[in-house]
Short mmCIF file of C-alpha atoms in Angstrom, two decimals:
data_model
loop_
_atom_site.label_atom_id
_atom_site.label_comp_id
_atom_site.label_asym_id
_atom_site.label_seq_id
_atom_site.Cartn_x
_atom_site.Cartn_y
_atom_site.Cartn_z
CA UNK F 230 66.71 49.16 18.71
CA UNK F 231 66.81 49.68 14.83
CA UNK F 232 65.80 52.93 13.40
CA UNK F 233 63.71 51.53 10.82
CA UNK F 234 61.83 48.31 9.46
CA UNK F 235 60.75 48.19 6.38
CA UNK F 236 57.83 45.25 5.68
CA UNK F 237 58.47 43.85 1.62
CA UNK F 238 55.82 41.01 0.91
CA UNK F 239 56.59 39.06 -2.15
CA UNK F 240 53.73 36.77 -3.79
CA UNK F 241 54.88 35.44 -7.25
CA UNK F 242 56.53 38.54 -8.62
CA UNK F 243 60.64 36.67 -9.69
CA UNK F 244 60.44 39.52 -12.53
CA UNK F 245 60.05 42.69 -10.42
CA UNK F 246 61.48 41.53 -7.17
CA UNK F 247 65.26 42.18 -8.24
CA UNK F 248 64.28 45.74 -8.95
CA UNK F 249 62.87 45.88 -5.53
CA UNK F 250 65.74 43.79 -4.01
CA UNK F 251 68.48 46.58 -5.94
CA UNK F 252 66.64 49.08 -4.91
CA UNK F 253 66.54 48.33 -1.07
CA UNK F 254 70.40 47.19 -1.57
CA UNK F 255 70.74 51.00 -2.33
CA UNK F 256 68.73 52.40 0.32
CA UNK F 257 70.50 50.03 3.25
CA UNK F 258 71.89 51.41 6.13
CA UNK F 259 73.35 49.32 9.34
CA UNK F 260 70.70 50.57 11.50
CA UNK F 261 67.43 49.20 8.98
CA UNK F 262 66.44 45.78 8.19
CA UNK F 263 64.27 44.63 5.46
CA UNK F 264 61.55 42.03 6.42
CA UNK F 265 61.19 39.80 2.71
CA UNK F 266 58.01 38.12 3.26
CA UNK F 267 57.16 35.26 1.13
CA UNK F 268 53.45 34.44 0.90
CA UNK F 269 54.20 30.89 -0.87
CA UNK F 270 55.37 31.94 -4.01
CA UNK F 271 55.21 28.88 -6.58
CA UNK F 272 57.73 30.53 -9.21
CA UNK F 273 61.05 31.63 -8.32
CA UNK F 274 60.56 34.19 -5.78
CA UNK F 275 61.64 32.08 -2.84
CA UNK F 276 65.39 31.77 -4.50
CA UNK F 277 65.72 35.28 -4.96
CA UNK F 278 64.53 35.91 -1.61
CA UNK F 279 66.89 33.58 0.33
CA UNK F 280 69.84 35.19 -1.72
CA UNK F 281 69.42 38.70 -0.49
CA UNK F 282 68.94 37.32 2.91
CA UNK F 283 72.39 35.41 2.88
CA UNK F 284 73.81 38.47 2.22
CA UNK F 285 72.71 40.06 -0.90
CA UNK F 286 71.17 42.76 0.68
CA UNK F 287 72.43 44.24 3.88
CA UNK F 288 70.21 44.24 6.73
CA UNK F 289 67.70 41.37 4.97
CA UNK F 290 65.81 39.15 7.04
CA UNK F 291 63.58 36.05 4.73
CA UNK F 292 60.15 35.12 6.56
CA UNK F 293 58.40 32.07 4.99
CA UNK F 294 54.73 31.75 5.56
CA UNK F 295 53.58 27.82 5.38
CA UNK F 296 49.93 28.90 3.15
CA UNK F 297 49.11 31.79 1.02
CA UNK F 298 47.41 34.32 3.56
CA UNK F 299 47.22 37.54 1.41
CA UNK F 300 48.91 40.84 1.58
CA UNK F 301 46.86 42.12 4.64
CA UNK F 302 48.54 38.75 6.39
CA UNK F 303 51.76 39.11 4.72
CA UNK F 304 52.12 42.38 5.96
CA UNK F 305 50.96 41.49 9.53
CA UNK F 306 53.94 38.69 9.58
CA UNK F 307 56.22 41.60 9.09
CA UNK F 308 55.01 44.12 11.79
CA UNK F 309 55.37 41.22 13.89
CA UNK F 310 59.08 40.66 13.38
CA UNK F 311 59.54 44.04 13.29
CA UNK F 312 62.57 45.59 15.27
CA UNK F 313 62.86 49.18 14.15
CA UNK F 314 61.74 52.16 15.89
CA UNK F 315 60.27 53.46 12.60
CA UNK F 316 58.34 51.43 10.17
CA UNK F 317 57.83 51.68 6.47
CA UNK F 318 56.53 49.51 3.88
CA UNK F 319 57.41 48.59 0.38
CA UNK F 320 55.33 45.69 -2.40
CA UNK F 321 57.54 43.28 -3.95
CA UNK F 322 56.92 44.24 -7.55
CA UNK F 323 57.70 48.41 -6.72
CA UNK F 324 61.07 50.31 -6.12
CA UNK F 325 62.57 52.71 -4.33
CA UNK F 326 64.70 56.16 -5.61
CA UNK F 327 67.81 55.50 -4.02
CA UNK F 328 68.29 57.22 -0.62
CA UNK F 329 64.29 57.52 -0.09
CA UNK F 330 63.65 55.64 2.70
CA UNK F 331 66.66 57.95 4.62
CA UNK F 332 65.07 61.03 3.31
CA UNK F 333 61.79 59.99 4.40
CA UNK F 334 63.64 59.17 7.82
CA UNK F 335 64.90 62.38 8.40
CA UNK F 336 61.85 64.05 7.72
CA UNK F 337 59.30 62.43 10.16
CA UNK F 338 62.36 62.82 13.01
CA UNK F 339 62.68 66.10 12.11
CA UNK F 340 58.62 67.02 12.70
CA UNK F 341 58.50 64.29 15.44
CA UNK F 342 55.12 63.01 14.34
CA UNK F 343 52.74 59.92 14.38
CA UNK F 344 53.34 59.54 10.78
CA UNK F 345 54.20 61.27 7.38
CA UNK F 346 52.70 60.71 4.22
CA UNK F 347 54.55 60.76 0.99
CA UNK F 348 53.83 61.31 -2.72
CA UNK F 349 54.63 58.79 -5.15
CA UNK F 350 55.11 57.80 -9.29
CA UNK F 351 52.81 55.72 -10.56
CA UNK F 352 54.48 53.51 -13.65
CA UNK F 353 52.09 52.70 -16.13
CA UNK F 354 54.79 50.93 -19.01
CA UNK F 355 56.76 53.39 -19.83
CA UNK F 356 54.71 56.54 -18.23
CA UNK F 357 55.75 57.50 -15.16
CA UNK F 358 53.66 60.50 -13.08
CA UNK F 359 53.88 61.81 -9.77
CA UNK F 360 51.06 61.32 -7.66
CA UNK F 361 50.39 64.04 -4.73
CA UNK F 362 48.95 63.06 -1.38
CA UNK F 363 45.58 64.76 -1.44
CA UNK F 364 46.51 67.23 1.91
CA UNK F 365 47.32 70.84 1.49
CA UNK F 366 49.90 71.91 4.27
CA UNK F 367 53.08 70.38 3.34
CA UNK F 368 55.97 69.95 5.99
CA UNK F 369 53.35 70.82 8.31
CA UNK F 370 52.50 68.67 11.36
CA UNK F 371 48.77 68.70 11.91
CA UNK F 372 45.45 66.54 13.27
CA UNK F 373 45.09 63.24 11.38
CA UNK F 374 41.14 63.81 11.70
CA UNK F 375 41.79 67.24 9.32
CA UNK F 376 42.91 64.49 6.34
CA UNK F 377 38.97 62.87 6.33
CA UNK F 378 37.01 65.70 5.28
CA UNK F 379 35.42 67.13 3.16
CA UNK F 380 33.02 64.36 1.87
CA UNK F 381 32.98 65.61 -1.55
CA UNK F 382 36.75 65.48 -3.11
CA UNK F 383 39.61 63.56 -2.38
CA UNK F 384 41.40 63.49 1.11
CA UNK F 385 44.42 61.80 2.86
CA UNK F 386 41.80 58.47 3.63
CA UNK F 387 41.64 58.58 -0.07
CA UNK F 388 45.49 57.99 -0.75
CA UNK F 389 45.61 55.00 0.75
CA UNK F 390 49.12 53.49 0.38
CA UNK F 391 50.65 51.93 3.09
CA UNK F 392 53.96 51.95 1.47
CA UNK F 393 53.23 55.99 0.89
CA UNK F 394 54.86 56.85 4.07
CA UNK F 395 56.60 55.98 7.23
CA UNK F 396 55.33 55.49 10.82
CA UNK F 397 56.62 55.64 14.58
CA UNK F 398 56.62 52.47 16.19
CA UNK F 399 54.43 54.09 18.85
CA UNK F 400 51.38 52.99 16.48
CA UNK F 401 52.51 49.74 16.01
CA UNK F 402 52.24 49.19 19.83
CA UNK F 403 48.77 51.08 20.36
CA UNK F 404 47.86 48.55 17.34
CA UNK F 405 47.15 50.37 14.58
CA UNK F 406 49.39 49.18 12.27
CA UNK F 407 48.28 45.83 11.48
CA UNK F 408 46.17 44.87 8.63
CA UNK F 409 42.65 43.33 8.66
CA UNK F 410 43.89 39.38 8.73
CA UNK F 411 42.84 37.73 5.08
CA UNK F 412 41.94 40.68 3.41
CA UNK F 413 43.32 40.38 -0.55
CA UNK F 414 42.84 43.78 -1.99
CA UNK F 415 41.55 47.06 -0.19
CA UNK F 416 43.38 45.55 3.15
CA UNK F 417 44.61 49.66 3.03
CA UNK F 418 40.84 51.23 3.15
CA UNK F 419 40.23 50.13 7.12
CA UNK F 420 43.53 50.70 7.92
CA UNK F 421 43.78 54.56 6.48
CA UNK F 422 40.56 55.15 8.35
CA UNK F 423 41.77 54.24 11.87
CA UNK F 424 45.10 55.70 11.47
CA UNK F 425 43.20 59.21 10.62
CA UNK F 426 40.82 58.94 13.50
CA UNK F 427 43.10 57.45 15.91
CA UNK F 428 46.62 58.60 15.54
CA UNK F 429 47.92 61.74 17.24
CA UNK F 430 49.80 63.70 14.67
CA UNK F 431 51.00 63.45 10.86
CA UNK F 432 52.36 65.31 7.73
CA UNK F 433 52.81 65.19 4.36
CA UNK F 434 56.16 65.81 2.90
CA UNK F 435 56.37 65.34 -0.52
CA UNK F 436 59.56 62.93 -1.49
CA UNK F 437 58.08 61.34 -4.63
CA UNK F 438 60.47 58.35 -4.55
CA UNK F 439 58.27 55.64 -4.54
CA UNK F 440 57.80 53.80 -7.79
CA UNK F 441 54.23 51.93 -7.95
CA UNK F 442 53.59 49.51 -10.60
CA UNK F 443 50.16 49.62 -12.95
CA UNK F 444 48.82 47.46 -14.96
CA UNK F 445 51.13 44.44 -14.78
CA UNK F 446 49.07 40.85 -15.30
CA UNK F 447 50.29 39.69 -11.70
CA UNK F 448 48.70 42.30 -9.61
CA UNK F 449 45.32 41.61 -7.86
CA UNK F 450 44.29 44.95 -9.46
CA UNK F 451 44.60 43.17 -12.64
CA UNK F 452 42.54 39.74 -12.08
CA UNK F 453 38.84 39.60 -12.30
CA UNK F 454 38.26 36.96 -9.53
CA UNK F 455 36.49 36.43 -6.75
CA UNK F 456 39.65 37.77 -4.55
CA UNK F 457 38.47 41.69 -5.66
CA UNK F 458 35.32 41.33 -3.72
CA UNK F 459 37.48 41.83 -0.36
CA UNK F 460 36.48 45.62 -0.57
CA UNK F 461 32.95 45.00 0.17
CA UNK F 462 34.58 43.38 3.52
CA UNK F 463 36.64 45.78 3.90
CA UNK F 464 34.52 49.17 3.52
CA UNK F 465 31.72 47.77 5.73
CA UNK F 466 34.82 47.34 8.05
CA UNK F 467 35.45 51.44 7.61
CA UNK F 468 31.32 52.01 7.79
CA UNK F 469 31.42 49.85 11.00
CA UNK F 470 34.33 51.53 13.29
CA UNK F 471 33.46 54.54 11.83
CA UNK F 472 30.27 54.24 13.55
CA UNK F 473 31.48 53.99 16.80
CA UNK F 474 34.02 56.72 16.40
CA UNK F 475 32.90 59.84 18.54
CA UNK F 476 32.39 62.33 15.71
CA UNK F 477 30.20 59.91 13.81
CA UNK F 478 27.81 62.02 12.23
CA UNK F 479 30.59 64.50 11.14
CA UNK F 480 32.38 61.22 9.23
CA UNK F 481 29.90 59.12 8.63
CA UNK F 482 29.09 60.81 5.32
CA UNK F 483 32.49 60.48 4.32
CA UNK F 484 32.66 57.09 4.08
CA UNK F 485 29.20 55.97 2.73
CA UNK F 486 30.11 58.69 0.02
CA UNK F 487 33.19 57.14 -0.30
CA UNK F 488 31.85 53.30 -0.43
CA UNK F 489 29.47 54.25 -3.10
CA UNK F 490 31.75 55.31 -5.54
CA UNK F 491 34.14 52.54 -5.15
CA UNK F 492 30.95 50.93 -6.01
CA UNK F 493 29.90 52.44 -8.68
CA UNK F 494 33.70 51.96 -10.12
CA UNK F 495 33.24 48.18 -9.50
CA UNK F 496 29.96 47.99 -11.21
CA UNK F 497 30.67 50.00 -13.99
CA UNK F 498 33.82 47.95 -15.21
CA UNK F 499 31.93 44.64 -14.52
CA UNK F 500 32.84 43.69 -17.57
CA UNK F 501 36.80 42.58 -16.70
CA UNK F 502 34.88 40.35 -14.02
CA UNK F 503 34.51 36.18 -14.58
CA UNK F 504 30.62 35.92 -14.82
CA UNK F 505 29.99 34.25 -11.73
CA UNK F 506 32.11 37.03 -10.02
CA UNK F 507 30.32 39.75 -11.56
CA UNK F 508 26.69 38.47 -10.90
CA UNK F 509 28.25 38.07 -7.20
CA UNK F 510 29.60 41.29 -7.32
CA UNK F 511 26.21 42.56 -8.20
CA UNK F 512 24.09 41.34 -5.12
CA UNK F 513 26.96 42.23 -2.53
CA UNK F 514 26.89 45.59 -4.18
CA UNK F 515 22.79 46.01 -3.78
CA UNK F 516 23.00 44.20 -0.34
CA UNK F 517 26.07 46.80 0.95
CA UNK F 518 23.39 49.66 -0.37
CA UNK F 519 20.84 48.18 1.53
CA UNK F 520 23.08 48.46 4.87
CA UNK F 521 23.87 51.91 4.02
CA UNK F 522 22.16 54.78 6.84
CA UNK F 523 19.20 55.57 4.30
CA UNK F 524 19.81 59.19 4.77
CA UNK F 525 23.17 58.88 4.33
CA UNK F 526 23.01 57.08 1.26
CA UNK F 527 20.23 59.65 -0.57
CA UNK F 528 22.49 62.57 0.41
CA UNK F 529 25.83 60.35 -1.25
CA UNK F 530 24.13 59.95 -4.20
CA UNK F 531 22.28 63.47 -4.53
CA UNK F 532 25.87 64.59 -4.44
CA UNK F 533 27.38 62.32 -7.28
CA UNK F 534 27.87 63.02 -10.77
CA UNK F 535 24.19 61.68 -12.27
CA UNK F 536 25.81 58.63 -14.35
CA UNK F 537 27.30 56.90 -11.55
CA UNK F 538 24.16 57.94 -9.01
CA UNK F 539 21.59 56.12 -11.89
CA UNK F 540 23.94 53.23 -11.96
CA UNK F 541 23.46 53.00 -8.25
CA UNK F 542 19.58 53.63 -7.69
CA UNK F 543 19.15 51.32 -10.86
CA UNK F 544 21.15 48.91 -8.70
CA UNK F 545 19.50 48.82 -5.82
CA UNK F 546 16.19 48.90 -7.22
CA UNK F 547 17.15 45.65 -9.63
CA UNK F 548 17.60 43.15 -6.91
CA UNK F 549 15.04 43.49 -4.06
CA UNK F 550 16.30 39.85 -2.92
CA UNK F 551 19.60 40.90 -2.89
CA UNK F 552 20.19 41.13 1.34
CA UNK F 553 19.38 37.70 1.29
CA UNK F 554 21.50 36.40 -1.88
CA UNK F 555 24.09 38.90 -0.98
CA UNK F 556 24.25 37.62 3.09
CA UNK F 557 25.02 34.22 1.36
CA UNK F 558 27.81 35.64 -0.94
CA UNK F 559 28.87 38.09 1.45
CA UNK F 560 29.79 34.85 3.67
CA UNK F 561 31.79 33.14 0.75
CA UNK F 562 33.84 35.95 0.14
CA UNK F 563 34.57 36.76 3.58
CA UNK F 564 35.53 33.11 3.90
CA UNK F 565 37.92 33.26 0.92
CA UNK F 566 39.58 36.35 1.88
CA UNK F 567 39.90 42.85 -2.22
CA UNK F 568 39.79 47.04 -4.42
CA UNK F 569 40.45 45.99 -8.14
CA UNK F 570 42.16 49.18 -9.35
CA UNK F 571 42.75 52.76 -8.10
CA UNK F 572 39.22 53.96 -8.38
CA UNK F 573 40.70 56.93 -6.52
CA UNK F 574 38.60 59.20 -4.18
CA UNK F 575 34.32 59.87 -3.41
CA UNK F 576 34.87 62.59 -5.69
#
């Protein structure tokens, strides 16, 4: 068995992907492969792609999908093909410091964990600054559960980069790796959730050598269409098997605290939104309000700062036809698979 797999999809992104390409060229060793996933790039991705598979980069492997799926799918391809006995994942248009991902190695060995979280540097044109994973104990292996709470500031589930970290392939066979089929943006909400409630162990340990891309015109974070409404989908997904989880009520608060101010983000940058995606955005917001535990939702927005709560209750109040109007573009989203942006934490 390999040590490690690392999962790279690629949609459109020929400018960034040789700095991701260089930067897993210096970060190969014999025993780690790199899965290049193409999700039917139309520019030329696909060329650069096949290059570092013929031996441009050691230990590259090119996958092909035959449609567009999303990242959620893109990533699933990978985990499928995936040989190593620790996985890690990496976006097309980001880089690597060289020597992370063998940094990042030794560490989760060394504490013998589920999983370790890491921090990261978000690029913003020429700005670069470190982001922390929001977990106190560093080096420290603990209980995934102790990275949900407390409702009311940022947590671990609120960091939730895949490519943040590195994970034993023991939670790729209890499946809990894979990603919510379809899902275009916030395909990483559901997926933070179950690892936190249903993986055995993790840590955070630091190694800021990830290097995350804002702002560029290619990323879904960036485009105002219909594709950013995946995080309704995808946080009544978290509300859903967070329901059935057997500390519930503990948790529950958590997320509908959580979903409410990813809403309130949304709604209160409508404006980068194509008009027919922001009055659509609207009802699925009211409607998702409307499916919120009533108790749970008063107590979310008693605790919220009073701007975004009156956005909210002026929300819900402003379309009392929304669960029907919302049910109907609830469906057309789900069938297009979603968040725009790093709205960040509940806090």
């Amino acid at each position: 068995m390999l040590k490690l797999s690392v999962v790279v999809p690629f949609y459109n992104v020929q400018t960034y992907a040789p700095d991701a390409l260089k930067a897993l060229e210096l970060n190969a060793r014999d025993d780690f492969e790199f899965l290049l996933v193409d999700d039917v790039s139309t520019d030329g991705t696909p060329e650069l792609l096949e290059r570092a598979a013929a031996g441009g980069v050691p230990g590259a492997v090119h996958l092909r999908h035959d449609r567009n799926g999303g990242l959620a799918t893109a990533r699933n391809t990978g985990l499928d093909a995936a040989r190593g006995e620790y996985i890690a994942f990496l976006d097309g248009d980001d880089w690597l410091a060289p020597g992370h991902l063998a940094r990042t190695l030794a560490a989760i060995e060394a504490l013998n964990c589920d999983f370790v979280r890491t921090d990261h540097v978000q690029v913003t044109g020429r700005a670069r600054t470190v982001q922390r994973v929001p977990y106190g104990p560093q080096g420290v292996v603990g209980d995934p559960r102790a990275g949900i709470l407390p409702a009311s500031r940022a947590t671990a589930v609120d960091y939730p980069y895949a490519w943040a970290g590195m994970y034993h392939r023991r939670l790729l066979d209890r499946g809990l790796l894979h990603f919510t089929d379809g899902l275009r943006t916030a395909e990483d909400r559901p997926w933070i959730w179950r690892l936190h409630r249903e993986a055995r162990s993790f840590a955070a340990v630091g190694e800021a050598g990830i290097f995350y891309r804002r702002g560029i015109s290619t990323s879904l974070t960036q485009i105002g269409d219909e594709r950013q409404l995946d995080f309704i989908r995808a946080f009544d997904q978290v509300l859903s098997d967070t329901a059935t989880d057997r500390e519930s009520e503990l948790l529950l608060p958590k997320a509908v605290r959580t979903y409410c101010a990813i809403i309130a983000h949304h709604i209160g940058s409508i404006e980068r939104f194509e008009p027919a995606v922001a009055k659509k955005l609207r009802l699925m917001s009211a409607e998702a309000l409307g499916r919120m535990p009533r108790p749970l939702l008063e107590q979310a927005l008693g605790s919220m700062d009073a701007e975004r709560s009156a956005l909210l209750r002026r929300l819900r109040r402003r379309t009392p036809s929304a669960a029907t109007a919302g049910a109907t573009a609830g469906a057309t989203a789900g069938a297009t698979a979603g968040p725009a942006g790093d709205p960040g934490a509940a806090a």
